[in-house]
PDB file of C-alpha atoms in Angstrom:
ATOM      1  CA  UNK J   1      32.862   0.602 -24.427  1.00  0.00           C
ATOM      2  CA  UNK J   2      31.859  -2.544 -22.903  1.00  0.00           C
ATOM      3  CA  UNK J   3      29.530  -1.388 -20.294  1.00  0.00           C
ATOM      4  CA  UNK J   4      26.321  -1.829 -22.503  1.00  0.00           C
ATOM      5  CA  UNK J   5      27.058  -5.256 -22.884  1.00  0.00           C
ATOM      6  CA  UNK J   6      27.822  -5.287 -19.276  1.00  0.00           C
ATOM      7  CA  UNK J   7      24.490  -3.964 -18.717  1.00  0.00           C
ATOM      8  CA  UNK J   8      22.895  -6.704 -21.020  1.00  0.00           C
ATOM      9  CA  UNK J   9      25.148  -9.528 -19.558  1.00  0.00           C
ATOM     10  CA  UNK J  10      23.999  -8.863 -16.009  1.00  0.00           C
ATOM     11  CA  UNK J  11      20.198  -8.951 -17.596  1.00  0.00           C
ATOM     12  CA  UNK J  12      20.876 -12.491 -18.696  1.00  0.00           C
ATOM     13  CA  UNK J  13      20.583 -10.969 -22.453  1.00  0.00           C
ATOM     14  CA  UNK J  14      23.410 -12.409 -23.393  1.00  0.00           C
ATOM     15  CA  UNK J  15      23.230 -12.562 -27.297  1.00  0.00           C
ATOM     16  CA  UNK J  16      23.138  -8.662 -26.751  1.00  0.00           C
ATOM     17  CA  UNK J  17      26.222  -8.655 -24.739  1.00  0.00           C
ATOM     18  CA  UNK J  18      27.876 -10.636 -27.331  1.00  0.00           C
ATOM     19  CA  UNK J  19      26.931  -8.482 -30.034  1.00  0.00           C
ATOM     20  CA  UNK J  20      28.821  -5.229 -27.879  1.00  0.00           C
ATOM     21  CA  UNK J  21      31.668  -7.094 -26.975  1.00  0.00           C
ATOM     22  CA  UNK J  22      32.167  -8.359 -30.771  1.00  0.00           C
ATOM     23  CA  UNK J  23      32.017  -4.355 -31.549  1.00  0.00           C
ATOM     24  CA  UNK J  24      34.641  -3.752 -28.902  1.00  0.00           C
ATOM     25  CA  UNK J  25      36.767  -6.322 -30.649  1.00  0.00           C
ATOM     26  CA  UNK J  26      36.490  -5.358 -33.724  1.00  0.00           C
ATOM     27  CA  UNK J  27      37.640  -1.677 -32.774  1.00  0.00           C
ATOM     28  CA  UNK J  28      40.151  -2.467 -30.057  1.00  0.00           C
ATOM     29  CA  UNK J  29      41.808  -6.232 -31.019  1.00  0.00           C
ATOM     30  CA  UNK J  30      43.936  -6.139 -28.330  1.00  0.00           C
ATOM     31  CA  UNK J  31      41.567  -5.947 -25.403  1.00  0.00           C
ATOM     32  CA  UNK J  32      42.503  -8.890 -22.944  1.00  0.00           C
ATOM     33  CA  UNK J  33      39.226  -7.880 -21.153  1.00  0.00           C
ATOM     34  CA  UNK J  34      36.747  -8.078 -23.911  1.00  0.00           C
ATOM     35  CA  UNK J  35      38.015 -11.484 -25.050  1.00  0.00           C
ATOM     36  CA  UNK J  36      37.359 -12.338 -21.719  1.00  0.00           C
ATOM     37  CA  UNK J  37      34.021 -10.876 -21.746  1.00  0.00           C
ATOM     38  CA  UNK J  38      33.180 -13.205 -24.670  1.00  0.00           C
ATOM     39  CA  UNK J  39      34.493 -16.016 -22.988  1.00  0.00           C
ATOM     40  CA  UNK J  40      31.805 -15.697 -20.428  1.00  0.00           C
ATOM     41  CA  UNK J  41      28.998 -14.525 -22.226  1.00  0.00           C
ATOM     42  CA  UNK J  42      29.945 -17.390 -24.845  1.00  0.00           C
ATOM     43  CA  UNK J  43      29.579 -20.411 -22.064  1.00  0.00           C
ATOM     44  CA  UNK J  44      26.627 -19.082 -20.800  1.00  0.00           C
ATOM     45  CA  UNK J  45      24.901 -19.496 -23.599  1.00  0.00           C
ATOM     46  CA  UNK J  46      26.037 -22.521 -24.350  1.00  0.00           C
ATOM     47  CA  UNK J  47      28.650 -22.158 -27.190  1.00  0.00           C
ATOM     48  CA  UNK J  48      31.929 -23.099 -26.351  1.00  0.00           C
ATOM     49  CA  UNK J  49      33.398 -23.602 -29.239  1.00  0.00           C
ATOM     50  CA  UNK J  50      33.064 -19.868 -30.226  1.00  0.00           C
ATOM     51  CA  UNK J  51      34.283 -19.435 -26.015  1.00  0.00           C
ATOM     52  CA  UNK J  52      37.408 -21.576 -26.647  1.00  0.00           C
ATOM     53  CA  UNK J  53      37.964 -19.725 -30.024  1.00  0.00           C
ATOM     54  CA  UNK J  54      37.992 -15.854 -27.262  1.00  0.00           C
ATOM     55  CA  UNK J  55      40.041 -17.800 -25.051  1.00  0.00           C
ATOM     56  CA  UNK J  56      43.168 -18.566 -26.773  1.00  0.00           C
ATOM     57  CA  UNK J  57      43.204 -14.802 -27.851  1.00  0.00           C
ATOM     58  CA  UNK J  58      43.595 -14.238 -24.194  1.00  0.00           C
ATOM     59  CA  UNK J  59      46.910 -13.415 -23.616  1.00  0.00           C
ATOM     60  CA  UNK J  60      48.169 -14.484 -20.187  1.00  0.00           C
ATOM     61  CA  UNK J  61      51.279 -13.559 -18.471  1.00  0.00           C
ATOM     62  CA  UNK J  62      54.389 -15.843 -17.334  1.00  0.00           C
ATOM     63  CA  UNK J  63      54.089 -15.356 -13.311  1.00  0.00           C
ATOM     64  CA  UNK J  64      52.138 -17.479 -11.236  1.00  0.00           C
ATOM     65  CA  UNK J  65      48.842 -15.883 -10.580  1.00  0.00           C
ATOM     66  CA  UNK J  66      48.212 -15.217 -14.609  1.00  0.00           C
ATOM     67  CA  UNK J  67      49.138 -18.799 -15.061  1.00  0.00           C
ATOM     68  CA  UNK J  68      46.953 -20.384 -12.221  1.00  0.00           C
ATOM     69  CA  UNK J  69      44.121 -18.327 -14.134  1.00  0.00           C
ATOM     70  CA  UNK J  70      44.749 -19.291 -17.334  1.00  0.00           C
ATOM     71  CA  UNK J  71      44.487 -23.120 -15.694  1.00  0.00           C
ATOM     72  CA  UNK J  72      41.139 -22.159 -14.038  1.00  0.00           C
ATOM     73  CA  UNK J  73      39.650 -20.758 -17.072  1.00  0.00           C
ATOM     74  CA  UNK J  74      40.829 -23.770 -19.434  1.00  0.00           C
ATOM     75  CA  UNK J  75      39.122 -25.334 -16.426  1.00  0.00           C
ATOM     76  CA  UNK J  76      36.006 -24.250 -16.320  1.00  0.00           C
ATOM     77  CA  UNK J  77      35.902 -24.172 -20.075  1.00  0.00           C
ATOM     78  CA  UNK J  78      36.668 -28.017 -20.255  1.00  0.00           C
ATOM     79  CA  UNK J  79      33.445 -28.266 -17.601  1.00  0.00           C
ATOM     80  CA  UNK J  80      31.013 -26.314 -20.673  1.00  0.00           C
ATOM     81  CA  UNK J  81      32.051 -28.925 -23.010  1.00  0.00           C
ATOM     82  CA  UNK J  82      31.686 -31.910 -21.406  1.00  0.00           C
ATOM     83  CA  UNK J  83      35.526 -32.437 -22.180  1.00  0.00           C
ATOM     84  CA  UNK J  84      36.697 -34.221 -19.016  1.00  0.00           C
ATOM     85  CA  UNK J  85      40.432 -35.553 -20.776  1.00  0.00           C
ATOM     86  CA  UNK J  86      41.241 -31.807 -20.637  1.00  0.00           C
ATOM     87  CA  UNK J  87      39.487 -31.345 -17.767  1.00  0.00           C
ATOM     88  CA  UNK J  88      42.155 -34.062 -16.085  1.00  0.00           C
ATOM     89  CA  UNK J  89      45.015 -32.076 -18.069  1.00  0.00           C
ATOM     90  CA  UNK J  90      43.814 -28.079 -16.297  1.00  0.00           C
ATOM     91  CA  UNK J  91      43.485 -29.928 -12.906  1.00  0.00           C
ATOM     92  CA  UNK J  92      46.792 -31.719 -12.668  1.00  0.00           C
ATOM     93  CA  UNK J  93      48.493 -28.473 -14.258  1.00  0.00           C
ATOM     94  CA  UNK J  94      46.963 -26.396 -11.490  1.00  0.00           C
ATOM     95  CA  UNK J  95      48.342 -28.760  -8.733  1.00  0.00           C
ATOM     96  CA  UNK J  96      52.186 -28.770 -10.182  1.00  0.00           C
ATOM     97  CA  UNK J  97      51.441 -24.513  -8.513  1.00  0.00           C
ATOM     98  CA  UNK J  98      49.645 -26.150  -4.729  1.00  0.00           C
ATOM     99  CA  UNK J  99      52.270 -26.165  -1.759  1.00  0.00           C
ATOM    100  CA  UNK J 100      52.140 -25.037   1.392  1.00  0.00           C
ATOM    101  CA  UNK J 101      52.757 -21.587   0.810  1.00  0.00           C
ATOM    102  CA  UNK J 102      50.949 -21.213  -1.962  1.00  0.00           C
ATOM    103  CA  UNK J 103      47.121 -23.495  -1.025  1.00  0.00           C
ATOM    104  CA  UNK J 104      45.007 -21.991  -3.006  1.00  0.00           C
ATOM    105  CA  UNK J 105      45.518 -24.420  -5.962  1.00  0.00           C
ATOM    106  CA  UNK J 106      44.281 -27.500  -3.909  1.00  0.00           C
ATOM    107  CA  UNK J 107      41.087 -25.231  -3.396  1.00  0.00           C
ATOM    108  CA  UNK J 108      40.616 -25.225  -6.910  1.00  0.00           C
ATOM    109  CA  UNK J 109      41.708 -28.867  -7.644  1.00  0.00           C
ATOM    110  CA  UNK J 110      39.220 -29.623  -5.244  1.00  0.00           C
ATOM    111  CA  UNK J 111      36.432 -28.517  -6.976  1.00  0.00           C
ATOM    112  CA  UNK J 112      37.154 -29.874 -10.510  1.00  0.00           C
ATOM    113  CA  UNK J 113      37.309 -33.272  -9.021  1.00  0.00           C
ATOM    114  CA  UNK J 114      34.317 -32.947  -7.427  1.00  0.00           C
ATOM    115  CA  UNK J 115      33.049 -32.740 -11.457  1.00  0.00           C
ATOM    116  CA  UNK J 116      35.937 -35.613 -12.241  1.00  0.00           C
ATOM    117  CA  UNK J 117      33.782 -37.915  -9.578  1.00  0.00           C
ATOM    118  CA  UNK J 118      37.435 -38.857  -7.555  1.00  0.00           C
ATOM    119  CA  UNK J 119      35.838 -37.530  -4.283  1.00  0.00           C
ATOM    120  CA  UNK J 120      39.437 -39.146  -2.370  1.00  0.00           C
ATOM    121  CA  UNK J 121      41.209 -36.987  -4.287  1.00  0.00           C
ATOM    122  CA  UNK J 122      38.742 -33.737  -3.821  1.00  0.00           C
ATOM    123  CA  UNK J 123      38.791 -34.287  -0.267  1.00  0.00           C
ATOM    124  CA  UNK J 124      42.380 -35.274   0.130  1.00  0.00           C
ATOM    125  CA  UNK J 125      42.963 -31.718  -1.412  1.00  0.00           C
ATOM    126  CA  UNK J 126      40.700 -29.660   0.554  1.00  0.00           C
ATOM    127  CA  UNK J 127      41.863 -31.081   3.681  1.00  0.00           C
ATOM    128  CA  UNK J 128      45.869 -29.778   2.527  1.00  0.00           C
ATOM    129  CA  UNK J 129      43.752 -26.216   1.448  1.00  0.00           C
ATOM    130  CA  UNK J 130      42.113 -26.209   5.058  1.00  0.00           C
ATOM    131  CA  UNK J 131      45.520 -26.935   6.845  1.00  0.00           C
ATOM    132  CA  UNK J 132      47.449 -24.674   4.663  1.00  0.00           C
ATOM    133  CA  UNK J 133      45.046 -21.999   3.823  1.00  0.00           C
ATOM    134  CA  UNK J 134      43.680 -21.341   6.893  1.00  0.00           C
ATOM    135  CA  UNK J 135      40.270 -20.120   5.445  1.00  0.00           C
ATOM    136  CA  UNK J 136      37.600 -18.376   7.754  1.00  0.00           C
ATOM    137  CA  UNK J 137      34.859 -20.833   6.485  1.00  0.00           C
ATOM    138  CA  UNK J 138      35.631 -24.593   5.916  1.00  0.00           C
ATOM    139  CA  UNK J 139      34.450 -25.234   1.990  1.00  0.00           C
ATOM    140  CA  UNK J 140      30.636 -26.384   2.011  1.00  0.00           C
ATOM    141  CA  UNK J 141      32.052 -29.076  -0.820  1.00  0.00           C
ATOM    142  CA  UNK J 142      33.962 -30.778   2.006  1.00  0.00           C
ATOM    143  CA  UNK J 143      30.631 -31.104   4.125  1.00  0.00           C
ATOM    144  CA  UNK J 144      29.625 -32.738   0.263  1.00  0.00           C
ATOM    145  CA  UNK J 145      32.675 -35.126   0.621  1.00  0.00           C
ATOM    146  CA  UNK J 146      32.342 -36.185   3.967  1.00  0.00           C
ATOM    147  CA  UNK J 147      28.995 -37.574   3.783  1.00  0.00           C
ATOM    148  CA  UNK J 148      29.989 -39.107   0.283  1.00  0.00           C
ATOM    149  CA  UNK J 149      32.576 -41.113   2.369  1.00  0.00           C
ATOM    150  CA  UNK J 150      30.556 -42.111   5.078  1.00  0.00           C
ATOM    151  CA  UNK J 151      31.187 -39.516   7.479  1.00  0.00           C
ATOM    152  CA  UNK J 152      27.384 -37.944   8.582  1.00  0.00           C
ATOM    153  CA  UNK J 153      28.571 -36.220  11.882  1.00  0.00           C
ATOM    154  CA  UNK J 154      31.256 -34.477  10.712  1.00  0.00           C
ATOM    155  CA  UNK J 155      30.340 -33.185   7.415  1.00  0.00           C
ATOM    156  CA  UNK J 156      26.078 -32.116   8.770  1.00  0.00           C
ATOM    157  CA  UNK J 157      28.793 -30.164  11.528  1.00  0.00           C
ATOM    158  CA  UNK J 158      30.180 -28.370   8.225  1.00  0.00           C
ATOM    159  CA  UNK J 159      26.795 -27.724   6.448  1.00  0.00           C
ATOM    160  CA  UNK J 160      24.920 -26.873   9.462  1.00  0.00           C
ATOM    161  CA  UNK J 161      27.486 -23.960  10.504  1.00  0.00           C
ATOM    162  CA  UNK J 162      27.705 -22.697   6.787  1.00  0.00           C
ATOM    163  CA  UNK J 163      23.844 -22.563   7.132  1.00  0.00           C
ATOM    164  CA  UNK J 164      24.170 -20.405   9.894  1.00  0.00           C
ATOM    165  CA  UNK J 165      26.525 -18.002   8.234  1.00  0.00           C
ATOM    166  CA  UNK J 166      24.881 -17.849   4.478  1.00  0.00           C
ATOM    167  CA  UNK J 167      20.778 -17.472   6.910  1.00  0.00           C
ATOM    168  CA  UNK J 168      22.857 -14.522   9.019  1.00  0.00           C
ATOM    169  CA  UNK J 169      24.271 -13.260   5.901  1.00  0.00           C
ATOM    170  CA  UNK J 170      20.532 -13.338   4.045  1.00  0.00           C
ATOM    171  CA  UNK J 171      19.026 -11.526   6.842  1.00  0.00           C
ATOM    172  CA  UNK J 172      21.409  -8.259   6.145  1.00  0.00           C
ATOM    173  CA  UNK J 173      21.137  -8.873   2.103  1.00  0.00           C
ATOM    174  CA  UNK J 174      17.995 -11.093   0.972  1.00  0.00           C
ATOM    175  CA  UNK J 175      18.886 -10.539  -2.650  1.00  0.00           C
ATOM    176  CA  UNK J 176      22.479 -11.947  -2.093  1.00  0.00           C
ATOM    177  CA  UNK J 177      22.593 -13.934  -5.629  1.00  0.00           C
ATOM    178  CA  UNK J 178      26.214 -15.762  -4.008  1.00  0.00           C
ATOM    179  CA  UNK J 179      24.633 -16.324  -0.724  1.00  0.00           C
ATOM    180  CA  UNK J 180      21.052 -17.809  -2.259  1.00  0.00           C
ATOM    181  CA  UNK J 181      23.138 -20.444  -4.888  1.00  0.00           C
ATOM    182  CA  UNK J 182      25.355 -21.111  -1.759  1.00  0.00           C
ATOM    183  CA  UNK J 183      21.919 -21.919   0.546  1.00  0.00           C
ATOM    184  CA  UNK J 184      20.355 -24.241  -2.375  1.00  0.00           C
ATOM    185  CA  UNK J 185      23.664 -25.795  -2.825  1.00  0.00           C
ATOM    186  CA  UNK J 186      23.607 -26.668   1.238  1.00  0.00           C
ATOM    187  CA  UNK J 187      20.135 -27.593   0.894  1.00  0.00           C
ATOM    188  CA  UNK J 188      20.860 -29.934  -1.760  1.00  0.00           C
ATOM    189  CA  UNK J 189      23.568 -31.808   0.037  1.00  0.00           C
ATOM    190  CA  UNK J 190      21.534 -32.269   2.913  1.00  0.00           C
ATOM    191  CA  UNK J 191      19.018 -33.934   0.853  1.00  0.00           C
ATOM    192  CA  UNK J 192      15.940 -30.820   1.702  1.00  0.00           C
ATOM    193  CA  UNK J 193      15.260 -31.136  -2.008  1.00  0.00           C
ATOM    194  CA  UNK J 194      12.065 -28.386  -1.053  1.00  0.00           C
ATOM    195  CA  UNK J 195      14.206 -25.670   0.422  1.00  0.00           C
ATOM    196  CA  UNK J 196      16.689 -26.393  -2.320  1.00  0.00           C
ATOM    197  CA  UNK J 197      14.600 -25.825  -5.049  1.00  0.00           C
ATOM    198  CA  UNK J 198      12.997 -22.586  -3.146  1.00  0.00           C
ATOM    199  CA  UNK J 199      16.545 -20.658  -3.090  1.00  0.00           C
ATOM    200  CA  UNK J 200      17.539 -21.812  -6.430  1.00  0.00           C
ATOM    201  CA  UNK J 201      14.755 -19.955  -7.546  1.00  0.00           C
ATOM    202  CA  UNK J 202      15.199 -17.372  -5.695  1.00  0.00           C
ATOM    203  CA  UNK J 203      18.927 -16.809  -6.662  1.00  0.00           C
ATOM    204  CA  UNK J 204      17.809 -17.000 -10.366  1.00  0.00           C
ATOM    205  CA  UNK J 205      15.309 -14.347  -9.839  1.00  0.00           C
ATOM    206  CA  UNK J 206      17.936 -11.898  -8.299  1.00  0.00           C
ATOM    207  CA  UNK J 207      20.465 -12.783 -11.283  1.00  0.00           C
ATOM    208  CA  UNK J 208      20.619 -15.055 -13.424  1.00  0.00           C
ATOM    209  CA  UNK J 209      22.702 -13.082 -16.263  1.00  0.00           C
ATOM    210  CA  UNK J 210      25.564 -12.793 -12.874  1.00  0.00           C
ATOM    211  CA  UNK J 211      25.529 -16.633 -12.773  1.00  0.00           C
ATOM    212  CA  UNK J 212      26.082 -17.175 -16.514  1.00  0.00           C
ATOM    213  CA  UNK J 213      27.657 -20.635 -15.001  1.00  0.00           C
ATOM    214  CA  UNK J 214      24.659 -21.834 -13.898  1.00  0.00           C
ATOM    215  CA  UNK J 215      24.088 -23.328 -17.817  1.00  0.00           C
ATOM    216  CA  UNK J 216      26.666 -26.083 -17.238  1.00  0.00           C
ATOM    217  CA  UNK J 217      24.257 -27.078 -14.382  1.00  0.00           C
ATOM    218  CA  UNK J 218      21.202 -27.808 -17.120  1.00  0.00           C
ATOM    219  CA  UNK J 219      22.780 -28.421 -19.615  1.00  0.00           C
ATOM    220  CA  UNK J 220      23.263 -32.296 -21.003  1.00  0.00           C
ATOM    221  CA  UNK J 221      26.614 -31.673 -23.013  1.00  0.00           C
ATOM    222  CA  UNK J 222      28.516 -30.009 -19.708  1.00  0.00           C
ATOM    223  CA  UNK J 223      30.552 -32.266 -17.014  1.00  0.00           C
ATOM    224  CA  UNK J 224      27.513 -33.202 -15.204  1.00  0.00           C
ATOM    225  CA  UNK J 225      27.567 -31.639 -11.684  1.00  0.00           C
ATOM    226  CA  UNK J 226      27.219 -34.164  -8.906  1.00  0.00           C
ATOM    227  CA  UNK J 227      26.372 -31.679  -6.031  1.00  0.00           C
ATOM    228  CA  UNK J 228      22.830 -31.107  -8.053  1.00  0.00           C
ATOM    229  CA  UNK J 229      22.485 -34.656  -9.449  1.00  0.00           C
ATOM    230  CA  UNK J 230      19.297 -35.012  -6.742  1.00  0.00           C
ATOM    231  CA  UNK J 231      17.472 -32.040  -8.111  1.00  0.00           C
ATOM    232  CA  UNK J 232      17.495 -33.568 -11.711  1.00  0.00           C
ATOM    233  CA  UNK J 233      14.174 -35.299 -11.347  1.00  0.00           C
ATOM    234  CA  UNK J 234      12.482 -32.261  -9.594  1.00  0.00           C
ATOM    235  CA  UNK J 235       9.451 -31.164 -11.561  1.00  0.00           C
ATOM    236  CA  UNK J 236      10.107 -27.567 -10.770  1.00  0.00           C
ATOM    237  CA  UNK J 237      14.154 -28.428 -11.852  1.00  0.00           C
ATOM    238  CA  UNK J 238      13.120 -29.178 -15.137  1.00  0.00           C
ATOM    239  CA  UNK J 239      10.587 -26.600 -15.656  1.00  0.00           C
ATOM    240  CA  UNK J 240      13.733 -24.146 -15.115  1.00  0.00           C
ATOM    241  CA  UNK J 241      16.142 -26.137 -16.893  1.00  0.00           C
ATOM    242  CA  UNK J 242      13.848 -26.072 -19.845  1.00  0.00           C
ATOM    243  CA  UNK J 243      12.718 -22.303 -19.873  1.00  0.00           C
ATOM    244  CA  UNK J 244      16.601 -21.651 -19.680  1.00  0.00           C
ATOM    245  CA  UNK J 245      17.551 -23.976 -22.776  1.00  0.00           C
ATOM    246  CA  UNK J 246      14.566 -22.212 -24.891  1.00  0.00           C
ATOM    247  CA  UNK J 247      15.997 -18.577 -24.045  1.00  0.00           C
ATOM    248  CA  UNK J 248      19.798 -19.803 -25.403  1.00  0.00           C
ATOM    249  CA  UNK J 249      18.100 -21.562 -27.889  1.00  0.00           C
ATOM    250  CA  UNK J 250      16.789 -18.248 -28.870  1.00  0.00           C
ATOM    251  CA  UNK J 251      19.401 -16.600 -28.086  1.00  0.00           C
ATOM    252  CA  UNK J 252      21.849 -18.288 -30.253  1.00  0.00           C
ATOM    253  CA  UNK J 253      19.227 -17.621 -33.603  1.00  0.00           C
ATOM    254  CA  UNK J 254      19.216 -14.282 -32.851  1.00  0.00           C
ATOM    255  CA  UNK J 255      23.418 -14.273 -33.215  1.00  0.00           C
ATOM    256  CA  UNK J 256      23.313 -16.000 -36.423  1.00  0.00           C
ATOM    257  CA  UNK J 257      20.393 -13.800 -37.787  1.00  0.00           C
ATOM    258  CA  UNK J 258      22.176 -11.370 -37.386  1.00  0.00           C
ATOM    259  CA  UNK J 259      25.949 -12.399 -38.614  1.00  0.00           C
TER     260      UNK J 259
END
């Protein structure tokens, strides 16, 4: 029953995806996956009070994977409403789960205090997920880190090979959503505010309803995201930020026209 609003979501029509998944809801109450579905769809348009409301209906199991997700989400929720006290209270949670058998934890950690602004601690926690992990890619955001603490050799080294990979990866797949975001974000720490700007574009021409996170990026009341603080100013940033408040602006009308 949800794949209309699927359909919608992946469109970036999200008020129309909300208004299926409310449906599914209403006729199946204990769907895990369509409170889920609201979740999402609710955070990328902006309302996250309605998105905290879906998440707490989730109901997540005791074992360690449904509880490191249940962090994450809280997470990334706390990052949509600009809450960064509960941000600090996900984060730490998901590190009591980070050892060496277990690394992907200080992956995520990483991340949220990239949005936290303690870059020691982001890096100090990438470096355990690198060592522990084992990944095939070193993490563009420790390329970010690097030259945040000074170190220009080693983290270009970083950005330049995952430029190599994502431009390889483009040539098989040009509409690669993932792989354009990942070349603006690259871009972006290597200060080519141009080329950044050109696959950002890009990526939100091939889908921007499949990157419903991307509102957190524009939006003033989200954890400001430091990795895109130099586009900010750009003229053509703006114009996009702008079109994409209007359409949630919309967006949200059209919900409460219609409740």
């Amino acid at each position: 029953m949800t794949a209309p609003g699927d359909s919608m979501f992946l469109k970036g029509n999200f008020s129309g995806a909300i208004k299926v998944y409310r449906e599914v809801v209403k006729a199946y109450p204990d769907s895990v996956s369509a409170y889920r579905l609201l979740t999402r769809a609710y955070l990328g348009i902006g309302m996250t009070d309605e998105a905290k409301t879906m998440l707490d209906k989730v109901e997540f199991g005791t074992d360690t994977i449904s509880t490191l997700s249940k962090y994450r989400r809280y997470a990334i929720w706390s990052i949509f409403k600009g809450d960064t006290t509960a941000l600090r209270k996900y984060n730490d949670s998901l590190l009591r789960y980070a050892f060496h058998t277990y690394p992907q934890p200080y992956n995520n950690a990483a991340f949220n205090e990239v949005f936290l602004k303690d870059y020691t601690k982001a890096l100090g926690h990438l470096k355990r997920y690198t060592i522990y992990g084992e990944p095939e890619h070193t993490p563009i955001n420790m390329g970010f880190l690097l030259l945040k603490e000074g170190d220009t050799a080693k983290g270009m080294d970083i950005l330049n090979k995952a430029e190599a990979r994502v431009t390889k990866s483009l040539l098989t797949a040009p509409a690669d959503t993932d792989a354009l975001f990942e070349m603006s974000e690259i871009y972006v720490m290597k200060r080519d505010t141009a080329a950044a700007m050109e696959y950002l574009q890009r990526a939100l021409q091939t889908g921007l309803g499949k990157e419903w996170w991307f509102y957190h990026v524009i939006s003033e009341e989200s954890v400001s995201d430091p990795v895109f603080a130099p586009l900010r100013d750009h003229p053509g940033f703006q114009k996009i930020r702008d079109s994409i408040l209007q359409e949630r602006v919309r967006m949200k009308s059209e919900l409460v026209d219609g409740e």
